């Protein structure tokens, strides 16, 4: 199995630190609002990586954190007049709902930064003892970036270039060097804080992940992953902290997914093209979003658009319809041995499974893996029918389901059920039409359309379809 390692900038054969086991850490979201579709990409991508390792028989210890102490969380808490923990707990719960909708498996452990403060204090103390960190007069603790000789090995930046970028920045207070970064900072009024040997305060962002990875996975891990925006400075600083403190290589393989653009533009609130996963769920089943995310290689930039989502929806329906058809055939087909012709079909199925696995083993190329699934669906549609043996129907159906499961695609079609609220709105619209209140009737039609429910008035009554 080949994995592209950001550290070496090339594909490398995956060899775990411990045979049959994978220790994997994926940076999770800062929980101050609903997660956006940019957050969704690494969640889906690395959940799929995990699933493939498990498919191949590995025991995966998968750790993904929630950053639950941060300026954005604190600002939102101040805005609402509540404790910061109220904000973080609310959005962790909402994040887990969205993850469930995207069929992202819960991590082996979802650590919270605020529950790992003791480990952070311990690592900072170790770094100070080894001369890699120092305390300023105000109680801030900084990391001595220049002391770590390999600084820049992940991002492939050198200290001279970084120095040039800081020339105009004045060294603040007791900071020895403009390149030094914060490990611990003093509290401000109204902020959550913890006691430490240096001051009452809270941790810097980078130290959190170093400590959580160490706690749940050990000093050395197989894979550290996240979005490419985390390469520098976050992951670079994690390496500096962890390797200086532990005296060992931190992570053997570094995996990073590329950015997500919206209609060929960078996603931003100022451009009005910022979408949360929850907003997308109002128009599409989140299985469509997952299928869309996997339709490109994870290291390729991905462009999100309504057209591409519709194409993904149609592609997903094609797979689900094929599985449904095979399921409907099962009760009626004969329980007999496969014919020679069927054995030929079965041989083609095995070839497509091999093609799928080869794609996944080439740095998790989900786009090519999906192509193999489509070929399998085409084979099922053209070579399996009511005259086929039960053994062949079962074999093809199970194979499609198994390969889709690795991609996190649920192959059962969801029943088209209207919930009570929508039923009530349709009844209200019918009454509004009888009362000749056409403005209200149109308003309800538009409300339902926004929820993806399209109404059609017929002689037999109101018919509805999902958009």
CSV table of C-alpha atoms in Angstrom, one decimal:
chain,number,residue,atom,x,y,z
A,1,UNK,CA,0.0,0.0,0.0
A,2,UNK,CA,1.4,3.4,-1.1
A,3,UNK,CA,0.8,6.6,1.0
A,4,UNK,CA,1.9,10.1,-0.1
A,5,UNK,CA,3.9,11.4,2.7
A,6,UNK,CA,4.0,15.2,3.0
A,7,UNK,CA,7.3,14.9,4.9
A,8,UNK,CA,9.1,13.3,2.0
A,9,UNK,CA,6.9,14.7,-0.7
A,10,UNK,CA,6.6,11.3,-2.3
A,11,UNK,CA,4.6,8.1,-2.2
A,12,UNK,CA,6.0,5.6,0.3
A,13,UNK,CA,5.2,1.9,1.1
A,14,UNK,CA,3.0,1.9,4.2
A,15,UNK,CA,4.8,-0.1,7.0
A,16,UNK,CA,3.1,0.2,10.4
A,17,UNK,CA,5.2,0.7,13.5
A,18,UNK,CA,3.5,-2.4,15.0
A,19,UNK,CA,2.4,-5.2,12.6
A,20,UNK,CA,-1.4,-5.3,12.1
A,21,UNK,CA,-2.0,-2.1,13.9
A,22,UNK,CA,-2.4,1.6,12.8
A,23,UNK,CA,-2.1,4.5,15.2
A,24,UNK,CA,-3.8,7.5,13.5
A,25,UNK,CA,-4.4,11.1,14.6
A,26,UNK,CA,-6.6,13.5,12.7
A,27,UNK,CA,-6.9,17.2,13.7
A,28,UNK,CA,-10.6,17.9,14.5
A,29,UNK,CA,-12.6,21.1,14.4
A,30,UNK,CA,-12.7,24.1,16.7
A,31,UNK,CA,-16.2,24.0,18.1
A,32,UNK,CA,-17.7,27.5,18.0
A,33,UNK,CA,-20.3,27.0,15.3
A,34,UNK,CA,-21.8,24.5,12.9
A,35,UNK,CA,-19.1,22.7,10.9
A,36,UNK,CA,-18.7,23.9,7.3
A,37,UNK,CA,-18.1,21.8,4.2
A,38,UNK,CA,-14.4,22.6,4.3
A,39,UNK,CA,-14.3,20.8,7.7
A,40,UNK,CA,-16.3,17.9,6.2
A,41,UNK,CA,-13.6,17.0,3.6
A,42,UNK,CA,-10.9,15.7,6.1
A,43,UNK,CA,-13.6,14.1,8.2
A,44,UNK,CA,-14.9,12.1,5.2
A,45,UNK,CA,-11.4,11.5,3.6
A,46,UNK,CA,-9.7,10.1,6.7
A,47,UNK,CA,-12.7,8.2,7.8
A,48,UNK,CA,-12.5,6.4,4.4
A,49,UNK,CA,-8.7,5.8,5.0
A,50,UNK,CA,-9.5,4.3,8.3
A,51,UNK,CA,-12.3,2.1,6.8
A,52,UNK,CA,-9.9,0.8,4.2
A,53,UNK,CA,-7.3,-0.1,6.8
A,54,UNK,CA,-10.0,-2.0,8.7
A,55,UNK,CA,-11.1,-3.7,5.5
A,56,UNK,CA,-7.6,-4.9,5.1
A,57,UNK,CA,-7.6,-6.4,8.6
A,58,UNK,CA,-5.7,-3.7,10.5
A,59,UNK,CA,-6.7,-2.8,14.1
A,60,UNK,CA,-7.0,1.0,13.9
A,61,UNK,CA,-6.7,3.3,16.9
A,62,UNK,CA,-8.2,6.4,15.4
A,63,UNK,CA,-8.0,9.6,17.5
A,64,UNK,CA,-9.7,12.9,16.4
A,65,UNK,CA,-9.9,15.8,18.9
A,66,UNK,CA,-12.3,18.7,19.5
A,67,UNK,CA,-10.6,22.0,20.2
A,68,UNK,CA,-12.9,23.3,22.9
A,69,UNK,CA,-10.9,26.3,24.2
A,70,UNK,CA,-10.1,29.0,21.7
A,71,UNK,CA,-10.5,32.8,21.0
A,72,UNK,CA,-13.5,32.2,18.7
A,73,UNK,CA,-15.3,30.0,21.4
A,74,UNK,CA,-14.6,32.6,24.1
A,75,UNK,CA,-15.8,35.5,21.9
A,76,UNK,CA,-19.1,33.7,21.1
A,77,UNK,CA,-19.5,32.9,24.8
A,78,UNK,CA,-19.1,36.6,25.7
A,79,UNK,CA,-21.5,37.5,22.9
A,80,UNK,CA,-24.2,35.2,24.3
A,81,UNK,CA,-23.3,35.9,28.0
A,82,UNK,CA,-22.7,32.2,28.8
A,83,UNK,CA,-19.7,30.1,29.9
A,84,UNK,CA,-17.3,29.0,27.1
A,85,UNK,CA,-18.2,25.3,27.9
A,86,UNK,CA,-21.8,26.0,26.9
A,87,UNK,CA,-20.7,27.0,23.4
A,88,UNK,CA,-18.3,24.1,23.0
A,89,UNK,CA,-20.6,21.4,24.3
A,90,UNK,CA,-23.5,22.7,22.1
A,91,UNK,CA,-21.4,22.6,18.9
A,92,UNK,CA,-19.7,19.3,19.7
A,93,UNK,CA,-23.2,17.8,19.9
A,94,UNK,CA,-24.2,19.4,16.6
A,95,UNK,CA,-20.9,18.3,15.0
A,96,UNK,CA,-21.6,14.7,16.0
A,97,UNK,CA,-25.1,15.0,14.4
A,98,UNK,CA,-23.5,16.1,11.1
A,99,UNK,CA,-20.8,13.4,11.3
A,100,UNK,CA,-23.6,10.8,11.7
A,101,UNK,CA,-25.4,12.2,8.7
A,102,UNK,CA,-22.1,11.9,6.6
A,103,UNK,CA,-21.7,8.3,8.0
A,104,UNK,CA,-18.4,9.3,9.6
A,105,UNK,CA,-17.6,6.6,12.2
A,106,UNK,CA,-17.0,7.9,15.8
A,107,UNK,CA,-13.3,7.9,16.5
A,108,UNK,CA,-11.8,5.4,18.9
A,109,UNK,CA,-11.3,8.5,21.1
A,110,UNK,CA,-12.6,12.1,20.7
A,111,UNK,CA,-10.4,13.9,23.3
A,112,UNK,CA,-11.3,17.4,24.4
A,113,UNK,CA,-8.4,19.9,24.8
A,114,UNK,CA,-9.8,21.1,28.2
A,115,UNK,CA,-9.6,17.6,29.6
A,116,UNK,CA,-5.9,17.3,28.7
A,117,UNK,CA,-4.5,20.3,30.5
A,118,UNK,CA,-2.4,18.2,33.0
A,119,UNK,CA,-0.6,16.5,30.1
A,120,UNK,CA,0.1,19.9,28.5
A,121,UNK,CA,1.6,21.3,31.7
A,122,UNK,CA,3.8,18.2,31.9
A,123,UNK,CA,5.0,18.5,28.3
A,124,UNK,CA,5.7,22.3,28.7
A,125,UNK,CA,7.7,21.6,31.9
A,126,UNK,CA,9.8,19.0,30.0
A,127,UNK,CA,10.4,21.4,27.2
A,128,UNK,CA,11.6,24.1,29.7
A,129,UNK,CA,13.9,21.6,31.4
A,130,UNK,CA,15.4,20.6,28.1
A,131,UNK,CA,16.0,24.2,27.1
A,132,UNK,CA,13.4,24.2,24.3
A,133,UNK,CA,11.1,26.6,26.1
A,134,UNK,CA,11.3,29.6,28.4
A,135,UNK,CA,9.0,31.7,30.6
A,136,UNK,CA,8.6,35.5,29.9
A,137,UNK,CA,8.0,38.0,32.7
A,138,UNK,CA,4.2,38.1,32.1
A,139,UNK,CA,4.0,34.3,32.5
A,140,UNK,CA,3.8,33.5,28.8
A,141,UNK,CA,5.8,30.4,27.9
A,142,UNK,CA,7.4,30.4,24.4
A,143,UNK,CA,9.0,27.6,22.3
A,144,UNK,CA,12.6,28.3,21.1
A,145,UNK,CA,12.0,27.6,17.4
A,146,UNK,CA,15.7,27.9,16.4
A,147,UNK,CA,16.8,25.3,18.9
A,148,UNK,CA,14.9,22.6,17.1
A,149,UNK,CA,17.4,21.8,14.2
A,150,UNK,CA,14.8,20.1,12.0
A,151,UNK,CA,12.3,23.0,12.1
A,152,UNK,CA,10.6,23.3,8.7
A,153,UNK,CA,11.1,19.7,7.6
A,154,UNK,CA,7.4,19.1,7.0
A,155,UNK,CA,6.5,22.4,5.3
A,156,UNK,CA,9.9,22.5,3.6
A,157,UNK,CA,10.4,26.1,4.8
A,158,UNK,CA,13.8,27.3,6.1
A,159,UNK,CA,14.4,29.6,9.0
A,160,UNK,CA,16.0,32.2,6.7
A,161,UNK,CA,12.9,32.6,4.7
A,162,UNK,CA,10.7,32.7,7.8
A,163,UNK,CA,13.1,35.3,9.3
A,164,UNK,CA,12.7,37.5,6.2
A,165,UNK,CA,8.9,37.3,6.6
A,166,UNK,CA,9.2,38.6,10.1
A,167,UNK,CA,11.7,41.5,9.5
A,168,UNK,CA,9.0,44.2,10.0
A,169,UNK,CA,7.7,42.5,13.1
A,170,UNK,CA,9.0,43.9,16.4
A,171,UNK,CA,9.8,41.3,19.1
A,172,UNK,CA,7.1,41.7,21.7
A,173,UNK,CA,7.9,41.8,25.4
A,174,UNK,CA,10.1,39.0,26.7
A,175,UNK,CA,10.0,37.0,23.4
A,176,UNK,CA,13.6,36.1,22.6
A,177,UNK,CA,13.0,35.7,18.9
A,178,UNK,CA,10.2,36.7,16.5
A,179,UNK,CA,10.0,33.0,15.3
A,180,UNK,CA,9.2,31.7,18.8
A,181,UNK,CA,5.6,30.5,19.4
A,182,UNK,CA,3.4,30.3,22.4
A,183,UNK,CA,3.0,27.2,24.6
A,184,UNK,CA,1.1,28.9,27.5
A,185,UNK,CA,-0.5,32.3,27.7
A,186,UNK,CA,-1.8,34.4,30.7
A,187,UNK,CA,-5.6,34.7,31.2
A,188,UNK,CA,-7.6,37.8,30.2
A,189,UNK,CA,-10.7,39.0,32.0
A,190,UNK,CA,-13.7,36.8,31.4
A,191,UNK,CA,-11.7,33.9,29.9
A,192,UNK,CA,-11.5,30.3,31.1
A,193,UNK,CA,-8.2,29.6,32.7
A,194,UNK,CA,-6.1,27.0,34.6
A,195,UNK,CA,-3.4,27.2,37.2
A,196,UNK,CA,0.2,26.6,36.1
A,197,UNK,CA,3.7,27.1,37.5
A,198,UNK,CA,4.0,30.1,35.2
A,199,UNK,CA,0.7,31.9,35.5
A,200,UNK,CA,-3.1,31.4,35.5
A,201,UNK,CA,-3.9,31.0,31.8
A,202,UNK,CA,-4.5,28.6,29.0
A,203,UNK,CA,-2.6,26.5,26.4
A,204,UNK,CA,-1.5,27.6,23.0
A,205,UNK,CA,-3.2,25.8,20.1
A,206,UNK,CA,-0.3,23.7,18.9
A,207,UNK,CA,0.6,22.0,22.3
A,208,UNK,CA,-3.0,20.6,22.5
A,209,UNK,CA,-2.6,18.1,19.6
A,210,UNK,CA,0.9,17.1,20.6
A,211,UNK,CA,-0.3,16.1,24.1
A,212,UNK,CA,-3.5,14.4,22.9
A,213,UNK,CA,-1.6,12.3,20.3
A,214,UNK,CA,0.9,11.3,23.0
A,215,UNK,CA,-1.8,10.4,25.5
A,216,UNK,CA,-3.9,8.2,23.3
A,217,UNK,CA,-1.4,6.9,20.8
A,218,UNK,CA,2.1,7.1,22.3
A,219,UNK,CA,5.3,9.0,21.6
A,220,UNK,CA,5.4,7.6,18.0
A,221,UNK,CA,2.4,7.3,15.7
A,222,UNK,CA,1.9,5.9,12.2
A,223,UNK,CA,-0.2,8.6,10.6
A,224,UNK,CA,-1.0,12.2,11.4
A,225,UNK,CA,-3.5,13.8,9.1
A,226,UNK,CA,-5.6,17.0,8.4
A,227,UNK,CA,-6.2,19.7,5.9
A,228,UNK,CA,-3.3,21.2,4.0
A,229,UNK,CA,-3.9,24.5,5.7
A,230,UNK,CA,-2.6,22.9,8.9
A,231,UNK,CA,0.9,22.0,7.5
A,232,UNK,CA,2.3,25.3,8.6
A,233,UNK,CA,2.5,26.4,11.3
A,234,UNK,CA,0.3,23.9,13.2
A,235,UNK,CA,1.7,20.6,12.2
A,236,UNK,CA,5.3,22.0,11.9
A,237,UNK,CA,5.0,23.2,15.5
A,238,UNK,CA,3.6,19.9,16.7
A,239,UNK,CA,6.6,18.1,15.3
A,240,UNK,CA,9.0,20.6,17.1
A,241,UNK,CA,7.2,20.2,20.4
A,242,UNK,CA,6.7,16.4,20.3
A,243,UNK,CA,10.1,15.4,19.0
A,244,UNK,CA,11.9,17.8,21.4
A,245,UNK,CA,9.9,16.5,24.4
A,246,UNK,CA,9.8,12.8,23.6
A,247,UNK,CA,13.2,12.4,21.8
A,248,UNK,CA,11.6,10.3,19.0
A,249,UNK,CA,10.1,10.8,15.5
A,250,UNK,CA,6.6,12.0,16.1
A,251,UNK,CA,4.7,10.6,13.1
A,252,UNK,CA,6.0,8.3,10.3
A,253,UNK,CA,3.5,9.5,7.6
A,254,UNK,CA,1.8,12.9,7.2
A,255,UNK,CA,-1.3,13.0,5.1
A,256,UNK,CA,-3.1,16.2,4.0
A,257,UNK,CA,-6.2,16.8,1.9
A,258,UNK,CA,-6.4,19.7,-0.5
A,259,UNK,CA,-8.7,22.7,-0.3
A,260,UNK,CA,-12.3,22.9,-1.2
A,261,UNK,CA,-13.5,25.7,-3.5
A,262,UNK,CA,-17.0,26.9,-4.1
A,263,UNK,CA,-17.9,27.6,-7.8
A,264,UNK,CA,-14.1,27.9,-8.4
A,265,UNK,CA,-13.6,30.5,-5.7
A,266,UNK,CA,-12.2,30.1,-2.2
A,267,UNK,CA,-15.0,29.7,0.4
A,268,UNK,CA,-15.4,32.7,2.5
A,269,UNK,CA,-18.2,34.5,4.4
A,270,UNK,CA,-17.4,37.8,2.7
A,271,UNK,CA,-18.0,36.3,-0.8
A,272,UNK,CA,-21.3,34.8,0.4
A,273,UNK,CA,-20.3,31.3,-0.6
A,274,UNK,CA,-19.9,29.9,2.8
A,275,UNK,CA,-21.9,26.7,3.5
A,276,UNK,CA,-22.3,24.7,6.6
A,277,UNK,CA,-22.9,20.9,6.5
A,278,UNK,CA,-26.3,21.6,8.1
A,279,UNK,CA,-27.3,23.9,5.3
A,280,UNK,CA,-26.3,21.4,2.7
A,281,UNK,CA,-28.4,18.7,4.5
A,282,UNK,CA,-31.5,20.8,3.9
A,283,UNK,CA,-31.2,20.3,0.2
A,284,UNK,CA,-29.3,17.0,-0.1
A,285,UNK,CA,-29.0,13.7,1.8
A,286,UNK,CA,-25.5,14.0,3.4
A,287,UNK,CA,-24.6,10.7,1.7
A,288,UNK,CA,-24.6,12.7,-1.6
A,289,UNK,CA,-22.1,15.1,0.0
A,290,UNK,CA,-19.9,12.2,1.1
A,291,UNK,CA,-20.1,10.6,-2.4
A,292,UNK,CA,-19.2,14.0,-4.0
A,293,UNK,CA,-16.2,14.4,-1.6
A,294,UNK,CA,-14.8,11.0,-2.6
A,295,UNK,CA,-15.3,11.6,-6.3
A,296,UNK,CA,-11.9,13.4,-6.5
A,297,UNK,CA,-8.5,12.3,-5.1
A,298,UNK,CA,-8.0,13.7,-1.6
A,299,UNK,CA,-4.9,15.6,-2.6
A,300,UNK,CA,-6.6,17.3,-5.5
A,301,UNK,CA,-8.4,20.6,-5.0
A,302,UNK,CA,-12.1,20.0,-5.1
A,303,UNK,CA,-14.7,22.4,-6.6
A,304,UNK,CA,-18.2,22.4,-5.0
A,305,UNK,CA,-21.1,23.4,-7.2
A,306,UNK,CA,-24.8,22.6,-7.5
A,307,UNK,CA,-24.1,20.9,-10.9
A,308,UNK,CA,-21.5,18.6,-9.4
A,309,UNK,CA,-23.7,17.8,-6.4
A,310,UNK,CA,-26.5,16.9,-8.8
A,311,UNK,CA,-24.1,14.6,-10.8
A,312,UNK,CA,-23.0,13.0,-7.5
A,313,UNK,CA,-26.7,12.5,-6.5
A,314,UNK,CA,-27.5,10.8,-9.8
A,315,UNK,CA,-24.4,8.6,-9.6
A,316,UNK,CA,-25.3,7.5,-6.1
A,317,UNK,CA,-28.9,6.8,-7.1
A,318,UNK,CA,-27.5,4.6,-9.9
A,319,UNK,CA,-25.6,2.5,-7.4
A,320,UNK,CA,-28.4,2.3,-4.8
A,321,UNK,CA,-30.9,1.3,-7.5
A,322,UNK,CA,-28.7,-1.5,-8.7
A,323,UNK,CA,-28.4,-2.8,-5.1
A,324,UNK,CA,-32.1,-2.5,-4.6
A,325,UNK,CA,-32.8,-4.4,-7.8
A,326,UNK,CA,-30.5,-7.2,-6.8
A,327,UNK,CA,-32.2,-7.4,-3.4
A,328,UNK,CA,-35.6,-7.7,-5.1
A,329,UNK,CA,-34.3,-10.5,-7.3
A,330,UNK,CA,-33.1,-12.7,-4.4
A,331,UNK,CA,-36.5,-14.1,-3.3
A,332,UNK,CA,-37.4,-15.3,-6.8
A,333,UNK,CA,-34.1,-16.6,-8.3
A,334,UNK,CA,-33.3,-20.4,-8.3
A,335,UNK,CA,-31.0,-21.8,-5.6
A,336,UNK,CA,-28.8,-23.7,-8.0
A,337,UNK,CA,-25.1,-24.0,-9.0
A,338,UNK,CA,-23.5,-21.3,-11.1
A,339,UNK,CA,-23.4,-22.0,-14.8
A,340,UNK,CA,-20.2,-21.7,-16.8
A,341,UNK,CA,-21.3,-18.3,-18.1
A,342,UNK,CA,-22.0,-17.2,-14.5
A,343,UNK,CA,-18.6,-18.3,-13.4
A,344,UNK,CA,-17.3,-16.0,-16.1
A,345,UNK,CA,-19.3,-13.1,-14.6
A,346,UNK,CA,-18.0,-14.0,-11.1
A,347,UNK,CA,-14.4,-13.9,-12.5
A,348,UNK,CA,-15.1,-10.3,-13.8
A,349,UNK,CA,-16.4,-9.4,-10.4
A,350,UNK,CA,-13.1,-10.5,-8.8
A,351,UNK,CA,-11.2,-8.5,-11.4
A,352,UNK,CA,-13.2,-5.4,-10.5
A,353,UNK,CA,-12.6,-5.9,-6.8
A,354,UNK,CA,-8.8,-6.2,-7.6
A,355,UNK,CA,-9.1,-3.0,-9.6
A,356,UNK,CA,-10.9,-1.2,-6.7
A,357,UNK,CA,-8.3,-2.4,-4.2
A,358,UNK,CA,-5.4,-1.4,-6.4
A,359,UNK,CA,-6.9,2.1,-6.6
A,360,UNK,CA,-7.3,2.4,-2.9
A,361,UNK,CA,-3.7,1.0,-2.3
A,362,UNK,CA,-2.4,3.8,-4.6
A,363,UNK,CA,-2.6,6.5,-2.0
A,364,UNK,CA,-6.3,6.0,-1.5
A,365,UNK,CA,-7.5,7.0,-4.9
A,366,UNK,CA,-11.2,7.0,-4.2
A,367,UNK,CA,-12.1,8.5,-7.6
A,368,UNK,CA,-10.8,5.4,-9.4
A,369,UNK,CA,-12.2,3.1,-6.8
A,370,UNK,CA,-15.7,4.6,-7.5
A,371,UNK,CA,-15.1,4.0,-11.2
A,372,UNK,CA,-14.6,0.3,-10.4
A,373,UNK,CA,-17.9,0.3,-8.4
A,374,UNK,CA,-19.7,1.8,-11.4
A,375,UNK,CA,-18.2,-0.9,-13.6
A,376,UNK,CA,-19.5,-3.5,-11.2
A,377,UNK,CA,-23.0,-1.9,-11.2
A,378,UNK,CA,-23.0,-2.0,-15.1
A,379,UNK,CA,-22.0,-5.7,-14.9
A,380,UNK,CA,-24.8,-6.3,-12.5
A,381,UNK,CA,-27.4,-4.5,-14.7
A,382,UNK,CA,-26.3,-6.4,-17.8
A,383,UNK,CA,-25.4,-9.8,-16.6
A,384,UNK,CA,-27.7,-10.5,-13.6
A,385,UNK,CA,-31.5,-11.1,-14.0
A,386,UNK,CA,-34.3,-13.3,-12.9
A,387,UNK,CA,-32.7,-16.3,-14.6
A,388,UNK,CA,-29.5,-16.0,-12.6
A,389,UNK,CA,-28.6,-18.3,-9.8
A,390,UNK,CA,-29.1,-17.2,-6.2
A,391,UNK,CA,-25.4,-17.7,-5.6
A,392,UNK,CA,-24.5,-15.1,-8.4
A,393,UNK,CA,-27.1,-12.5,-7.3
A,394,UNK,CA,-25.9,-12.8,-3.7
A,395,UNK,CA,-22.3,-12.6,-4.6
A,396,UNK,CA,-22.7,-9.5,-6.8
A,397,UNK,CA,-24.9,-7.7,-4.3
A,398,UNK,CA,-22.6,-8.5,-1.3
A,399,UNK,CA,-19.6,-7.3,-3.3
A,400,UNK,CA,-21.1,-4.0,-4.2
A,401,UNK,CA,-22.3,-3.5,-0.6
A,402,UNK,CA,-18.9,-4.4,0.8
A,403,UNK,CA,-17.0,-2.0,-1.4
A,404,UNK,CA,-19.5,0.8,-0.8
A,405,UNK,CA,-19.2,0.3,2.9
A,406,UNK,CA,-15.4,1.0,2.7
A,407,UNK,CA,-16.3,4.3,1.1
A,408,UNK,CA,-18.9,4.9,3.9
A,409,UNK,CA,-21.7,4.7,1.4
A,410,UNK,CA,-24.9,3.3,2.8
A,411,UNK,CA,-26.5,1.1,0.1
A,412,UNK,CA,-30.0,0.9,1.5
A,413,UNK,CA,-32.4,3.4,-0.1
A,414,UNK,CA,-34.0,5.6,2.5
A,415,UNK,CA,-37.8,5.3,2.7
A,416,UNK,CA,-39.5,8.4,1.3
A,417,UNK,CA,-41.4,9.4,4.4
A,418,UNK,CA,-42.9,12.9,5.0
A,419,UNK,CA,-42.5,13.9,8.6
A,420,UNK,CA,-45.5,15.4,10.6
A,421,UNK,CA,-44.5,19.0,10.0
A,422,UNK,CA,-44.4,18.6,6.2
A,423,UNK,CA,-47.8,16.7,6.2
A,424,UNK,CA,-49.3,19.5,8.3
A,425,UNK,CA,-48.0,22.1,5.8
A,426,UNK,CA,-49.5,20.3,2.8
A,427,UNK,CA,-52.9,20.1,4.6
A,428,UNK,CA,-52.7,23.8,5.5
A,429,UNK,CA,-51.9,24.6,1.8
A,430,UNK,CA,-55.0,22.6,0.7
A,431,UNK,CA,-57.2,24.5,3.2
A,432,UNK,CA,-55.7,27.8,2.0
A,433,UNK,CA,-56.5,26.9,-1.6
A,434,UNK,CA,-60.1,26.1,-0.6
A,435,UNK,CA,-60.3,29.5,1.2
A,436,UNK,CA,-58.9,31.2,-1.9
A,437,UNK,CA,-55.9,32.4,0.2
A,438,UNK,CA,-53.6,31.8,-2.7
A,439,UNK,CA,-50.8,34.0,-1.3
A,440,UNK,CA,-50.5,31.6,1.7
A,441,UNK,CA,-50.8,28.5,-0.5
A,442,UNK,CA,-47.9,29.8,-2.7
A,443,UNK,CA,-45.9,30.7,0.4
A,444,UNK,CA,-46.2,27.1,1.7
A,445,UNK,CA,-45.3,25.7,-1.7
A,446,UNK,CA,-42.1,27.8,-1.6
A,447,UNK,CA,-41.3,26.7,1.9
A,448,UNK,CA,-41.6,23.1,1.0
A,449,UNK,CA,-39.5,23.6,-2.2
A,450,UNK,CA,-36.7,25.1,0.0
A,451,UNK,CA,-36.8,21.8,2.0
A,452,UNK,CA,-36.5,19.8,-1.3
A,453,UNK,CA,-40.2,18.8,-1.4
A,454,UNK,CA,-41.8,19.5,-4.8
A,455,UNK,CA,-45.6,19.5,-5.0
A,456,UNK,CA,-47.7,18.7,-8.0
A,457,UNK,CA,-51.5,19.3,-8.1
A,458,UNK,CA,-53.3,16.5,-9.9
A,459,UNK,CA,-56.9,15.3,-10.3
A,460,UNK,CA,-56.1,12.6,-7.8
A,461,UNK,CA,-54.8,15.1,-5.3
A,462,UNK,CA,-51.4,16.5,-4.3
A,463,UNK,CA,-48.4,14.5,-5.4
A,464,UNK,CA,-45.0,15.1,-4.1
A,465,UNK,CA,-41.4,14.3,-5.0
A,466,UNK,CA,-38.0,15.0,-3.6
A,467,UNK,CA,-35.9,17.5,-5.6
